[in-house]
Amino acid sequence: MSNVFKKAMSLIVGDPSAVKLTVPKNRPLKKFTERELLQLESEIGSKLFGEVPAGHRREFFCLDATTWIWHEEWIDETKKRQQMTTRYEVHDNGVLKVQEGARYSYIEGAELQNLALAIRMYYEQVMRGVYKIDPHTGQKLA
Amino acid sequence: MSEKPLNYTSASAEIEADPLEFEETQIDLQKAGAGITSYEQGRALAQAAALAESRKPVEKHPTMFIEMKWVGGRVSEERHNLASQES
């Protein structure tokens, strides 16, 4: 698990365990904690925005009903590690984008459309891939 | 070029009361800017423009936002339920 993700997770949900999560085929899903399930979701979420550029690490996950988190870290041209954390808050009249340095704004246009599409794909893939539930019927997958 | 004076205080109050007036107010501010002749007028216009920008309404997609909340709630609920079964 990346340092930025651990750091962000510790800020958001407490002290995370430093374990890279994958779903072993013979391990029952119910053995996971809520935090571990969230990390599994993020592994799917990180791939929703296309190929992650070489040298980048990306995390994207649903924190709660109204909050979505995006983390990205990369090495810049001076070989320094850079990171960015963005929190998207869903309100009745828009999505507020909150970044470090108290920067915040409602997103619009392509950014809003892309986020909406990513959230839809996240639901489809996380419900099937992590929770083994048909996203359309809500029924457990066989 | 518009020479009509603008009541900046009134414009600001309107924006504050109803953010949806943003676009109309922005047009008014642009017209008013052409007639600026003093520092005070310029400063008042800048303040009114800044306020208008801060009150700019977001795109209205209520169905989209409802869906986003629903998805977030549904995923969170499933995560919580599954983790609770184990505890």
JSON list of C-alpha atoms in Angstrom, two decimals:
[
{"chain": "A", "resi": 1, "resn": "MET", "atom": "CA", "xyz": [0.00, 0.00, 0.00]},
{"chain": "A", "resi": 2, "resn": "SER", "atom": "CA", "xyz": [1.40, 3.40, -0.95]},
{"chain": "A", "resi": 3, "resn": "ASN", "atom": "CA", "xyz": [2.54, 5.91, 1.60]},
{"chain": "A", "resi": 4, "resn": "VAL", "atom": "CA", "xyz": [0.14, 8.51, 0.35]},
{"chain": "A", "resi": 5, "resn": "PHE", "atom": "CA", "xyz": [-2.74, 6.14, 0.59]},
{"chain": "A", "resi": 6, "resn": "LYS", "atom": "CA", "xyz": [-1.76, 5.09, 4.09]},
{"chain": "A", "resi": 7, "resn": "LYS", "atom": "CA", "xyz": [-1.40, 8.69, 5.10]},
{"chain": "A", "resi": 8, "resn": "ALA", "atom": "CA", "xyz": [-4.69, 9.69, 3.57]},
{"chain": "A", "resi": 9, "resn": "MET", "atom": "CA", "xyz": [-6.44, 6.70, 5.07]},
{"chain": "A", "resi": 10, "resn": "SER", "atom": "CA", "xyz": [-5.03, 7.48, 8.49]},
{"chain": "A", "resi": 11, "resn": "LEU", "atom": "CA", "xyz": [-6.36, 11.00, 8.18]},
{"chain": "A", "resi": 12, "resn": "ILE", "atom": "CA", "xyz": [-9.76, 9.81, 7.07]},
{"chain": "A", "resi": 13, "resn": "VAL", "atom": "CA", "xyz": [-10.50, 6.57, 8.89]},
{"chain": "A", "resi": 14, "resn": "GLY", "atom": "CA", "xyz": [-7.68, 6.09, 11.37]},
{"chain": "A", "resi": 15, "resn": "ASP", "atom": "CA", "xyz": [-4.53, 4.04, 11.35]},
{"chain": "A", "resi": 16, "resn": "PRO", "atom": "CA", "xyz": [-4.62, 1.61, 8.42]},
{"chain": "A", "resi": 17, "resn": "SER", "atom": "CA", "xyz": [-2.83, -1.68, 8.42]},
{"chain": "A", "resi": 18, "resn": "ALA", "atom": "CA", "xyz": [0.01, -1.74, 5.92]},
{"chain": "A", "resi": 19, "resn": "VAL", "atom": "CA", "xyz": [-1.26, -4.69, 3.94]},
{"chain": "A", "resi": 20, "resn": "LYS", "atom": "CA", "xyz": [-1.63, -4.89, 0.20]},
{"chain": "A", "resi": 21, "resn": "LEU", "atom": "CA", "xyz": [-5.07, -6.29, -0.33]},
{"chain": "A", "resi": 22, "resn": "THR", "atom": "CA", "xyz": [-6.13, -8.71, -2.96]},
{"chain": "A", "resi": 23, "resn": "VAL", "atom": "CA", "xyz": [-8.99, -11.15, -2.83]},
{"chain": "A", "resi": 24, "resn": "PRO", "atom": "CA", "xyz": [-7.61, -14.68, -2.44]},
{"chain": "A", "resi": 25, "resn": "LYS", "atom": "CA", "xyz": [-9.80, -17.10, -4.29]},
{"chain": "A", "resi": 26, "resn": "ASN", "atom": "CA", "xyz": [-10.21, -19.38, -1.31]},
{"chain": "A", "resi": 27, "resn": "ARG", "atom": "CA", "xyz": [-10.81, -16.68, 1.25]},
{"chain": "A", "resi": 28, "resn": "PRO", "atom": "CA", "xyz": [-14.42, -15.91, 2.18]},
{"chain": "A", "resi": 29, "resn": "LEU", "atom": "CA", "xyz": [-15.23, -12.26, 1.56]},
{"chain": "A", "resi": 30, "resn": "LYS", "atom": "CA", "xyz": [-16.84, -11.91, 4.96]},
{"chain": "A", "resi": 31, "resn": "LYS", "atom": "CA", "xyz": [-13.41, -12.17, 6.59]},
{"chain": "A", "resi": 32, "resn": "PHE", "atom": "CA", "xyz": [-12.60, -8.60, 5.56]},
{"chain": "A", "resi": 33, "resn": "THR", "atom": "CA", "xyz": [-13.03, -5.61, 7.81]},
{"chain": "A", "resi": 34, "resn": "GLU", "atom": "CA", "xyz": [-14.83, -2.47, 6.66]},
{"chain": "A", "resi": 35, "resn": "ARG", "atom": "CA", "xyz": [-11.49, -0.76, 6.07]},
{"chain": "A", "resi": 36, "resn": "GLU", "atom": "CA", "xyz": [-10.17, -3.65, 4.05]},
{"chain": "A", "resi": 37, "resn": "LEU", "atom": "CA", "xyz": [-13.32, -3.72, 1.95]},
{"chain": "A", "resi": 38, "resn": "LEU", "atom": "CA", "xyz": [-12.85, -0.02, 1.27]},
{"chain": "A", "resi": 39, "resn": "GLN", "atom": "CA", "xyz": [-9.33, -0.71, 0.05]},
{"chain": "A", "resi": 40, "resn": "LEU", "atom": "CA", "xyz": [-10.60, -3.43, -2.24]},
{"chain": "A", "resi": 41, "resn": "GLU", "atom": "CA", "xyz": [-13.09, -0.95, -3.66]},
{"chain": "A", "resi": 42, "resn": "SER", "atom": "CA", "xyz": [-10.29, 1.50, -4.22]},
{"chain": "A", "resi": 43, "resn": "GLU", "atom": "CA", "xyz": [-8.32, -0.99, -6.26]},
{"chain": "A", "resi": 44, "resn": "ILE", "atom": "CA", "xyz": [-11.25, -1.08, -8.66]},
{"chain": "A", "resi": 45, "resn": "GLY", "atom": "CA", "xyz": [-11.84, 2.65, -8.42]},
{"chain": "A", "resi": 46, "resn": "SER", "atom": "CA", "xyz": [-8.27, 3.52, -9.33]},
{"chain": "A", "resi": 47, "resn": "LYS", "atom": "CA", "xyz": [-8.71, 1.94, -12.75]},
{"chain": "A", "resi": 48, "resn": "LEU", "atom": "CA", "xyz": [-11.92, 3.74, -13.70]},
{"chain": "A", "resi": 49, "resn": "PHE", "atom": "CA", "xyz": [-10.25, 6.83, -15.14]},
{"chain": "A", "resi": 50, "resn": "GLY", "atom": "CA", "xyz": [-8.16, 4.97, -17.64]},
{"chain": "A", "resi": 51, "resn": "GLU", "atom": "CA", "xyz": [-4.58, 3.83, -17.61]},
{"chain": "A", "resi": 52, "resn": "VAL", "atom": "CA", "xyz": [-2.55, 5.17, -14.70]},
{"chain": "A", "resi": 53, "resn": "PRO", "atom": "CA", "xyz": [0.55, 6.90, -16.14]},
{"chain": "A", "resi": 54, "resn": "ALA", "atom": "CA", "xyz": [3.90, 5.23, -15.50]},
{"chain": "A", "resi": 55, "resn": "GLY", "atom": "CA", "xyz": [5.29, 6.29, -12.15]},
{"chain": "A", "resi": 56, "resn": "HIS", "atom": "CA", "xyz": [1.88, 7.33, -10.87]},
{"chain": "A", "resi": 57, "resn": "ARG", "atom": "CA", "xyz": [-0.23, 5.70, -8.22]},
{"chain": "A", "resi": 58, "resn": "ARG", "atom": "CA", "xyz": [-3.93, 6.42, -8.01]},
{"chain": "A", "resi": 59, "resn": "GLU", "atom": "CA", "xyz": [-6.67, 5.65, -5.50]},
{"chain": "A", "resi": 60, "resn": "PHE", "atom": "CA", "xyz": [-10.35, 6.42, -5.88]},
{"chain": "A", "resi": 61, "resn": "PHE", "atom": "CA", "xyz": [-13.02, 5.27, -3.49]},
{"chain": "A", "resi": 62, "resn": "CYS", "atom": "CA", "xyz": [-16.36, 6.04, -1.89]},
{"chain": "A", "resi": 63, "resn": "LEU", "atom": "CA", "xyz": [-15.82, 7.01, 1.74]},
{"chain": "A", "resi": 64, "resn": "ASP", "atom": "CA", "xyz": [-19.49, 7.37, 2.66]},
{"chain": "A", "resi": 65, "resn": "ALA", "atom": "CA", "xyz": [-22.83, 8.25, 1.09]},
{"chain": "A", "resi": 66, "resn": "THR", "atom": "CA", "xyz": [-21.75, 11.75, 0.11]},
{"chain": "A", "resi": 67, "resn": "THR", "atom": "CA", "xyz": [-17.95, 11.67, 0.01]},
{"chain": "A", "resi": 68, "resn": "TRP", "atom": "CA", "xyz": [-15.57, 10.39, -2.68]},
{"chain": "A", "resi": 69, "resn": "ILE", "atom": "CA", "xyz": [-11.80, 10.45, -2.34]},
{"chain": "A", "resi": 70, "resn": "TRP", "atom": "CA", "xyz": [-9.15, 10.70, -5.05]},
{"chain": "A", "resi": 71, "resn": "HIS", "atom": "CA", "xyz": [-5.44, 10.27, -4.25]},
{"chain": "A", "resi": 72, "resn": "GLU", "atom": "CA", "xyz": [-2.68, 10.49, -6.76]},
{"chain": "A", "resi": 73, "resn": "GLU", "atom": "CA", "xyz": [1.09, 10.37, -6.23]},
{"chain": "A", "resi": 74, "resn": "TRP", "atom": "CA", "xyz": [3.92, 10.59, -8.69]},
{"chain": "A", "resi": 75, "resn": "ILE", "atom": "CA", "xyz": [7.59, 11.44, -9.06]},
{"chain": "A", "resi": 76, "resn": "ASP", "atom": "CA", "xyz": [8.16, 14.81, -10.71]},
{"chain": "A", "resi": 77, "resn": "GLU", "atom": "CA", "xyz": [10.97, 15.84, -13.07]},
{"chain": "A", "resi": 78, "resn": "THR", "atom": "CA", "xyz": [13.20, 16.72, -10.09]},
{"chain": "A", "resi": 79, "resn": "LYS", "atom": "CA", "xyz": [12.73, 13.19, -8.72]},
{"chain": "A", "resi": 80, "resn": "LYS", "atom": "CA", "xyz": [10.63, 14.49, -5.86]},
{"chain": "A", "resi": 81, "resn": "ARG", "atom": "CA", "xyz": [7.56, 12.62, -4.76]},
{"chain": "A", "resi": 82, "resn": "GLN", "atom": "CA", "xyz": [4.40, 14.64, -5.31]},
{"chain": "A", "resi": 83, "resn": "GLN", "atom": "CA", "xyz": [0.90, 13.87, -4.11]},
{"chain": "A", "resi": 84, "resn": "MET", "atom": "CA", "xyz": [-2.57, 15.25, -4.44]},
{"chain": "A", "resi": 85, "resn": "THR", "atom": "CA", "xyz": [-5.65, 14.48, -2.40]},
{"chain": "A", "resi": 86, "resn": "THR", "atom": "CA", "xyz": [-9.07, 15.58, -3.55]},
{"chain": "A", "resi": 87, "resn": "ARG", "atom": "CA", "xyz": [-12.33, 15.12, -1.71]},
{"chain": "A", "resi": 88, "resn": "TYR", "atom": "CA", "xyz": [-15.60, 15.35, -3.62]},
{"chain": "A", "resi": 89, "resn": "GLU", "atom": "CA", "xyz": [-18.65, 16.14, -1.50]},
{"chain": "A", "resi": 90, "resn": "VAL", "atom": "CA", "xyz": [-22.02, 15.43, -3.11]},
{"chain": "A", "resi": 91, "resn": "HIS", "atom": "CA", "xyz": [-24.62, 18.03, -2.21]},
{"chain": "A", "resi": 92, "resn": "ASP", "atom": "CA", "xyz": [-28.21, 18.45, -3.36]},
{"chain": "A", "resi": 93, "resn": "ASN", "atom": "CA", "xyz": [-27.20, 21.16, -5.81]},
{"chain": "A", "resi": 94, "resn": "GLY", "atom": "CA", "xyz": [-23.74, 20.10, -6.90]},
{"chain": "A", "resi": 95, "resn": "VAL", "atom": "CA", "xyz": [-20.45, 18.40, -6.14]},
{"chain": "A", "resi": 96, "resn": "LEU", "atom": "CA", "xyz": [-17.99, 20.39, -4.06]},
{"chain": "A", "resi": 97, "resn": "LYS", "atom": "CA", "xyz": [-14.33, 19.69, -4.82]},
{"chain": "A", "resi": 98, "resn": "VAL", "atom": "CA", "xyz": [-12.05, 20.18, -1.83]},
{"chain": "A", "resi": 99, "resn": "GLN", "atom": "CA", "xyz": [-8.27, 20.14, -2.12]},
{"chain": "A", "resi": 100, "resn": "GLU", "atom": "CA", "xyz": [-5.32, 20.92, 0.11]},
{"chain": "A", "resi": 101, "resn": "GLY", "atom": "CA", "xyz": [-4.77, 24.54, 0.95]},
{"chain": "A", "resi": 102, "resn": "ALA", "atom": "CA", "xyz": [-8.46, 25.17, 1.57]},
{"chain": "A", "resi": 103, "resn": "ARG", "atom": "CA", "xyz": [-9.17, 25.24, -2.14]},
{"chain": "A", "resi": 104, "resn": "TYR", "atom": "CA", "xyz": [-12.77, 24.39, -2.89]},
{"chain": "A", "resi": 105, "resn": "SER", "atom": "CA", "xyz": [-15.15, 24.83, -5.78]},
{"chain": "A", "resi": 106, "resn": "TYR", "atom": "CA", "xyz": [-18.18, 23.24, -7.34]},
{"chain": "A", "resi": 107, "resn": "ILE", "atom": "CA", "xyz": [-17.19, 21.18, -10.34]},
{"chain": "A", "resi": 108, "resn": "GLU", "atom": "CA", "xyz": [-18.82, 21.70, -13.71]},
{"chain": "A", "resi": 109, "resn": "GLY", "atom": "CA", "xyz": [-18.81, 20.57, -17.30]},
{"chain": "A", "resi": 110, "resn": "ALA", "atom": "CA", "xyz": [-16.56, 17.69, -18.32]},
{"chain": "A", "resi": 111, "resn": "GLU", "atom": "CA", "xyz": [-15.16, 17.19, -14.82]},
{"chain": "A", "resi": 112, "resn": "LEU", "atom": "CA", "xyz": [-18.66, 16.75, -13.41]},
{"chain": "A", "resi": 113, "resn": "GLN", "atom": "CA", "xyz": [-19.69, 14.44, -16.23]},
{"chain": "A", "resi": 114, "resn": "ASN", "atom": "CA", "xyz": [-16.54, 12.34, -15.82]},
{"chain": "A", "resi": 115, "resn": "LEU", "atom": "CA", "xyz": [-17.03, 12.01, -12.08]},
{"chain": "A", "resi": 116, "resn": "ALA", "atom": "CA", "xyz": [-20.67, 11.00, -12.56]},
{"chain": "A", "resi": 117, "resn": "LEU", "atom": "CA", "xyz": [-19.63, 8.37, -15.09]},
{"chain": "A", "resi": 118, "resn": "ALA", "atom": "CA", "xyz": [-16.86, 7.09, -12.82]},
{"chain": "A", "resi": 119, "resn": "ILE", "atom": "CA", "xyz": [-19.29, 6.78, -9.90]},
{"chain": "A", "resi": 120, "resn": "ARG", "atom": "CA", "xyz": [-21.70, 4.83, -12.08]},
{"chain": "A", "resi": 121, "resn": "MET", "atom": "CA", "xyz": [-18.91, 2.48, -13.21]},
{"chain": "A", "resi": 122, "resn": "TYR", "atom": "CA", "xyz": [-17.67, 2.18, -9.64]},
{"chain": "A", "resi": 123, "resn": "TYR", "atom": "CA", "xyz": [-21.08, 1.01, -8.54]},
{"chain": "A", "resi": 124, "resn": "GLU", "atom": "CA", "xyz": [-21.33, -1.53, -11.36]},
{"chain": "A", "resi": 125, "resn": "GLN", "atom": "CA", "xyz": [-17.88, -2.98, -10.83]},
{"chain": "A", "resi": 126, "resn": "VAL", "atom": "CA", "xyz": [-17.64, -2.81, -7.03]},
{"chain": "A", "resi": 127, "resn": "MET", "atom": "CA", "xyz": [-21.03, -4.42, -6.48]},
{"chain": "A", "resi": 128, "resn": "ARG", "atom": "CA", "xyz": [-20.11, -7.26, -8.81]},
{"chain": "A", "resi": 129, "resn": "GLY", "atom": "CA", "xyz": [-16.39, -7.55, -8.05]},
{"chain": "A", "resi": 130, "resn": "VAL", "atom": "CA", "xyz": [-16.31, -6.96, -4.30]},
{"chain": "A", "resi": 131, "resn": "TYR", "atom": "CA", "xyz": [-19.79, -7.68, -2.94]},
{"chain": "A", "resi": 132, "resn": "LYS", "atom": "CA", "xyz": [-20.90, -10.27, -5.52]},
{"chain": "A", "resi": 133, "resn": "ILE", "atom": "CA", "xyz": [-24.19, -8.49, -6.02]},
{"chain": "A", "resi": 134, "resn": "ASP", "atom": "CA", "xyz": [-25.99, -7.83, -9.30]},
{"chain": "A", "resi": 135, "resn": "PRO", "atom": "CA", "xyz": [-25.99, -4.02, -9.50]},
{"chain": "A", "resi": 136, "resn": "HIS", "atom": "CA", "xyz": [-29.27, -4.00, -11.40]},
{"chain": "A", "resi": 137, "resn": "THR", "atom": "CA", "xyz": [-31.34, -6.41, -9.36]},
{"chain": "A", "resi": 138, "resn": "GLY", "atom": "CA", "xyz": [-29.61, -6.11, -5.99]},
{"chain": "A", "resi": 139, "resn": "GLN", "atom": "CA", "xyz": [-29.58, -9.88, -5.76]},
{"chain": "A", "resi": 140, "resn": "LYS", "atom": "CA", "xyz": [-26.59, -11.96, -4.75]},
{"chain": "A", "resi": 141, "resn": "LEU", "atom": "CA", "xyz": [-24.70, -13.34, -7.70]},
{"chain": "A", "resi": 142, "resn": "ALA", "atom": "CA", "xyz": [-24.53, -17.10, -7.93]},
{"chain": "B", "resi": 1, "resn": "MET", "atom": "CA", "xyz": [-20.74, 51.99, -24.29]},
{"chain": "B", "resi": 2, "resn": "SER", "atom": "CA", "xyz": [-23.10, 52.32, -21.36]},
{"chain": "B", "resi": 3, "resn": "GLU", "atom": "CA", "xyz": [-22.97, 55.53, -19.34]},
{"chain": "B", "resi": 4, "resn": "LYS", "atom": "CA", "xyz": [-25.72, 54.44, -17.03]},
{"chain": "B", "resi": 5, "resn": "PRO", "atom": "CA", "xyz": [-24.46, 54.43, -13.42]},
{"chain": "B", "resi": 6, "resn": "LEU", "atom": "CA", "xyz": [-24.77, 51.15, -11.58]},
{"chain": "B", "resi": 7, "resn": "ASN", "atom": "CA", "xyz": [-25.83, 50.84, -7.98]},
{"chain": "B", "resi": 8, "resn": "TYR", "atom": "CA", "xyz": [-23.12, 48.40, -6.87]},
{"chain": "B", "resi": 9, "resn": "THR", "atom": "CA", "xyz": [-24.52, 47.93, -3.38]},
{"chain": "B", "resi": 10, "resn": "SER", "atom": "CA", "xyz": [-27.87, 47.01, -4.83]},
{"chain": "B", "resi": 11, "resn": "ALA", "atom": "CA", "xyz": [-26.24, 44.63, -7.31]},
{"chain": "B", "resi": 12, "resn": "SER", "atom": "CA", "xyz": [-24.33, 42.87, -4.55]},
{"chain": "B", "resi": 13, "resn": "ALA", "atom": "CA", "xyz": [-27.44, 42.51, -2.44]},
{"chain": "B", "resi": 14, "resn": "GLU", "atom": "CA", "xyz": [-29.33, 40.98, -5.33]},
{"chain": "B", "resi": 15, "resn": "ILE", "atom": "CA", "xyz": [-26.60, 38.46, -5.98]},
{"chain": "B", "resi": 16, "resn": "GLU", "atom": "CA", "xyz": [-26.48, 37.49, -2.35]},
{"chain": "B", "resi": 17, "resn": "ALA", "atom": "CA", "xyz": [-30.22, 37.05, -2.21]},
{"chain": "B", "resi": 18, "resn": "ASP", "atom": "CA", "xyz": [-30.47, 35.00, -5.37]},
{"chain": "B", "resi": 19, "resn": "PRO", "atom": "CA", "xyz": [-27.39, 33.30, -6.81]},
{"chain": "B", "resi": 20, "resn": "LEU", "atom": "CA", "xyz": [-29.35, 32.42, -9.93]},
{"chain": "B", "resi": 21, "resn": "GLU", "atom": "CA", "xyz": [-29.13, 36.08, -10.93]},
{"chain": "B", "resi": 22, "resn": "PHE", "atom": "CA", "xyz": [-25.44, 35.56, -11.61]},
{"chain": "B", "resi": 23, "resn": "GLU", "atom": "CA", "xyz": [-25.47, 35.68, -15.39]},
{"chain": "B", "resi": 24, "resn": "GLU", "atom": "CA", "xyz": [-27.69, 38.74, -15.69]},
{"chain": "B", "resi": 25, "resn": "THR", "atom": "CA", "xyz": [-25.68, 40.53, -13.05]},
{"chain": "B", "resi": 26, "resn": "GLN", "atom": "CA", "xyz": [-22.44, 39.61, -14.76]},
{"chain": "B", "resi": 27, "resn": "ILE", "atom": "CA", "xyz": [-23.68, 41.22, -17.96]},
{"chain": "B", "resi": 28, "resn": "ASP", "atom": "CA", "xyz": [-24.65, 44.32, -16.03]},
{"chain": "B", "resi": 29, "resn": "LEU", "atom": "CA", "xyz": [-21.21, 44.46, -14.46]},
{"chain": "B", "resi": 30, "resn": "GLN", "atom": "CA", "xyz": [-19.50, 44.20, -17.82]},
{"chain": "B", "resi": 31, "resn": "LYS", "atom": "CA", "xyz": [-21.59, 47.05, -19.18]},
{"chain": "B", "resi": 32, "resn": "ALA", "atom": "CA", "xyz": [-20.91, 49.11, -16.10]},
{"chain": "B", "resi": 33, "resn": "GLY", "atom": "CA", "xyz": [-17.18, 48.50, -16.39]},
{"chain": "B", "resi": 34, "resn": "ALA", "atom": "CA", "xyz": [-17.09, 50.54, -19.58]},
{"chain": "B", "resi": 35, "resn": "GLY", "atom": "CA", "xyz": [-18.16, 53.64, -17.67]},
{"chain": "B", "resi": 36, "resn": "ILE", "atom": "CA", "xyz": [-15.69, 53.46, -14.78]},
{"chain": "B", "resi": 37, "resn": "THR", "atom": "CA", "xyz": [-14.13, 56.87, -14.11]},
{"chain": "B", "resi": 38, "resn": "SER", "atom": "CA", "xyz": [-12.87, 56.67, -10.53]},
{"chain": "B", "resi": 39, "resn": "TYR", "atom": "CA", "xyz": [-10.92, 54.39, -8.20]},
{"chain": "B", "resi": 40, "resn": "GLU", "atom": "CA", "xyz": [-13.94, 53.99, -5.92]},
{"chain": "B", "resi": 41, "resn": "GLN", "atom": "CA", "xyz": [-16.15, 52.95, -8.81]},
{"chain": "B", "resi": 42, "resn": "GLY", "atom": "CA", "xyz": [-13.53, 50.49, -9.98]},
{"chain": "B", "resi": 43, "resn": "ARG", "atom": "CA", "xyz": [-13.10, 49.00, -6.54]},
{"chain": "B", "resi": 44, "resn": "ALA", "atom": "CA", "xyz": [-16.85, 48.70, -6.06]},
{"chain": "B", "resi": 45, "resn": "LEU", "atom": "CA", "xyz": [-17.16, 46.99, -9.43]},
{"chain": "B", "resi": 46, "resn": "ALA", "atom": "CA", "xyz": [-14.35, 44.59, -8.60]},
{"chain": "B", "resi": 47, "resn": "GLN", "atom": "CA", "xyz": [-15.99, 43.73, -5.29]},
{"chain": "B", "resi": 48, "resn": "ALA", "atom": "CA", "xyz": [-19.35, 43.18, -6.93]},
{"chain": "B", "resi": 49, "resn": "ALA", "atom": "CA", "xyz": [-17.74, 41.04, -9.64]},
{"chain": "B", "resi": 50, "resn": "ALA", "atom": "CA", "xyz": [-15.90, 38.95, -7.03]},
{"chain": "B", "resi": 51, "resn": "LEU", "atom": "CA", "xyz": [-19.11, 38.44, -5.12]},
{"chain": "B", "resi": 52, "resn": "ALA", "atom": "CA", "xyz": [-20.94, 37.48, -8.29]},
{"chain": "B", "resi": 53, "resn": "GLU", "atom": "CA", "xyz": [-18.24, 34.94, -9.11]},
{"chain": "B", "resi": 54, "resn": "SER", "atom": "CA", "xyz": [-18.38, 33.43, -5.65]},
{"chain": "B", "resi": 55, "resn": "ARG", "atom": "CA", "xyz": [-22.14, 33.11, -5.94]},
{"chain": "B", "resi": 56, "resn": "LYS", "atom": "CA", "xyz": [-22.03, 31.55, -9.36]},
{"chain": "B", "resi": 57, "resn": "PRO", "atom": "CA", "xyz": [-24.58, 28.76, -9.42]},
{"chain": "B", "resi": 58, "resn": "VAL", "atom": "CA", "xyz": [-23.42, 25.26, -10.16]},
{"chain": "B", "resi": 59, "resn": "GLU", "atom": "CA", "xyz": [-24.89, 23.27, -12.98]},
{"chain": "B", "resi": 60, "resn": "LYS", "atom": "CA", "xyz": [-28.27, 21.96, -12.10]},
{"chain": "B", "resi": 61, "resn": "HIS", "atom": "CA", "xyz": [-28.41, 18.22, -12.40]},
{"chain": "B", "resi": 62, "resn": "PRO", "atom": "CA", "xyz": [-30.61, 17.15, -9.49]},
{"chain": "B", "resi": 63, "resn": "THR", "atom": "CA", "xyz": [-31.10, 13.66, -10.88]},
{"chain": "B", "resi": 64, "resn": "MET", "atom": "CA", "xyz": [-27.35, 13.19, -11.25]},
{"chain": "B", "resi": 65, "resn": "PHE", "atom": "CA", "xyz": [-26.68, 14.28, -7.67]},
{"chain": "B", "resi": 66, "resn": "ILE", "atom": "CA", "xyz": [-29.47, 12.07, -6.33]},
{"chain": "B", "resi": 67, "resn": "GLU", "atom": "CA", "xyz": [-27.96, 9.12, -8.19]},
{"chain": "B", "resi": 68, "resn": "MET", "atom": "CA", "xyz": [-24.49, 9.89, -6.83]},
{"chain": "B", "resi": 69, "resn": "LYS", "atom": "CA", "xyz": [-25.82, 9.96, -3.28]},
{"chain": "B", "resi": 70, "resn": "TRP", "atom": "CA", "xyz": [-27.78, 6.80, -3.83]},
{"chain": "B", "resi": 71, "resn": "VAL", "atom": "CA", "xyz": [-24.71, 4.96, -5.12]},
{"chain": "B", "resi": 72, "resn": "GLY", "atom": "CA", "xyz": [-22.57, 6.21, -2.26]},
{"chain": "B", "resi": 73, "resn": "GLY", "atom": "CA", "xyz": [-25.19, 5.17, 0.26]},
{"chain": "B", "resi": 74, "resn": "ARG", "atom": "CA", "xyz": [-25.72, 1.78, -1.32]},
{"chain": "B", "resi": 75, "resn": "VAL", "atom": "CA", "xyz": [-22.02, 0.90, -1.48]},
{"chain": "B", "resi": 76, "resn": "SER", "atom": "CA", "xyz": [-21.38, 2.18, 2.04]},
{"chain": "B", "resi": 77, "resn": "GLU", "atom": "CA", "xyz": [-24.33, 0.21, 3.35]},
{"chain": "B", "resi": 78, "resn": "GLU", "atom": "CA", "xyz": [-23.13, -3.00, 1.73]},
{"chain": "B", "resi": 79, "resn": "ARG", "atom": "CA", "xyz": [-19.62, -2.47, 3.05]},
{"chain": "B", "resi": 80, "resn": "HIS", "atom": "CA", "xyz": [-20.88, -1.82, 6.56]},
{"chain": "B", "resi": 81, "resn": "ASN", "atom": "CA", "xyz": [-23.27, -4.75, 6.53]},
{"chain": "B", "resi": 82, "resn": "LEU", "atom": "CA", "xyz": [-20.65, -7.19, 5.33]},
{"chain": "B", "resi": 83, "resn": "ALA", "atom": "CA", "xyz": [-18.08, -6.02, 7.86]},
{"chain": "B", "resi": 84, "resn": "SER", "atom": "CA", "xyz": [-20.66, -6.12, 10.66]},
{"chain": "B", "resi": 85, "resn": "GLN", "atom": "CA", "xyz": [-21.46, -9.74, 9.95]},
{"chain": "B", "resi": 86, "resn": "GLU", "atom": "CA", "xyz": [-17.92, -10.63, 10.87]},
{"chain": "B", "resi": 87, "resn": "SER", "atom": "CA", "xyz": [-17.60, -8.56, 14.02]}
]
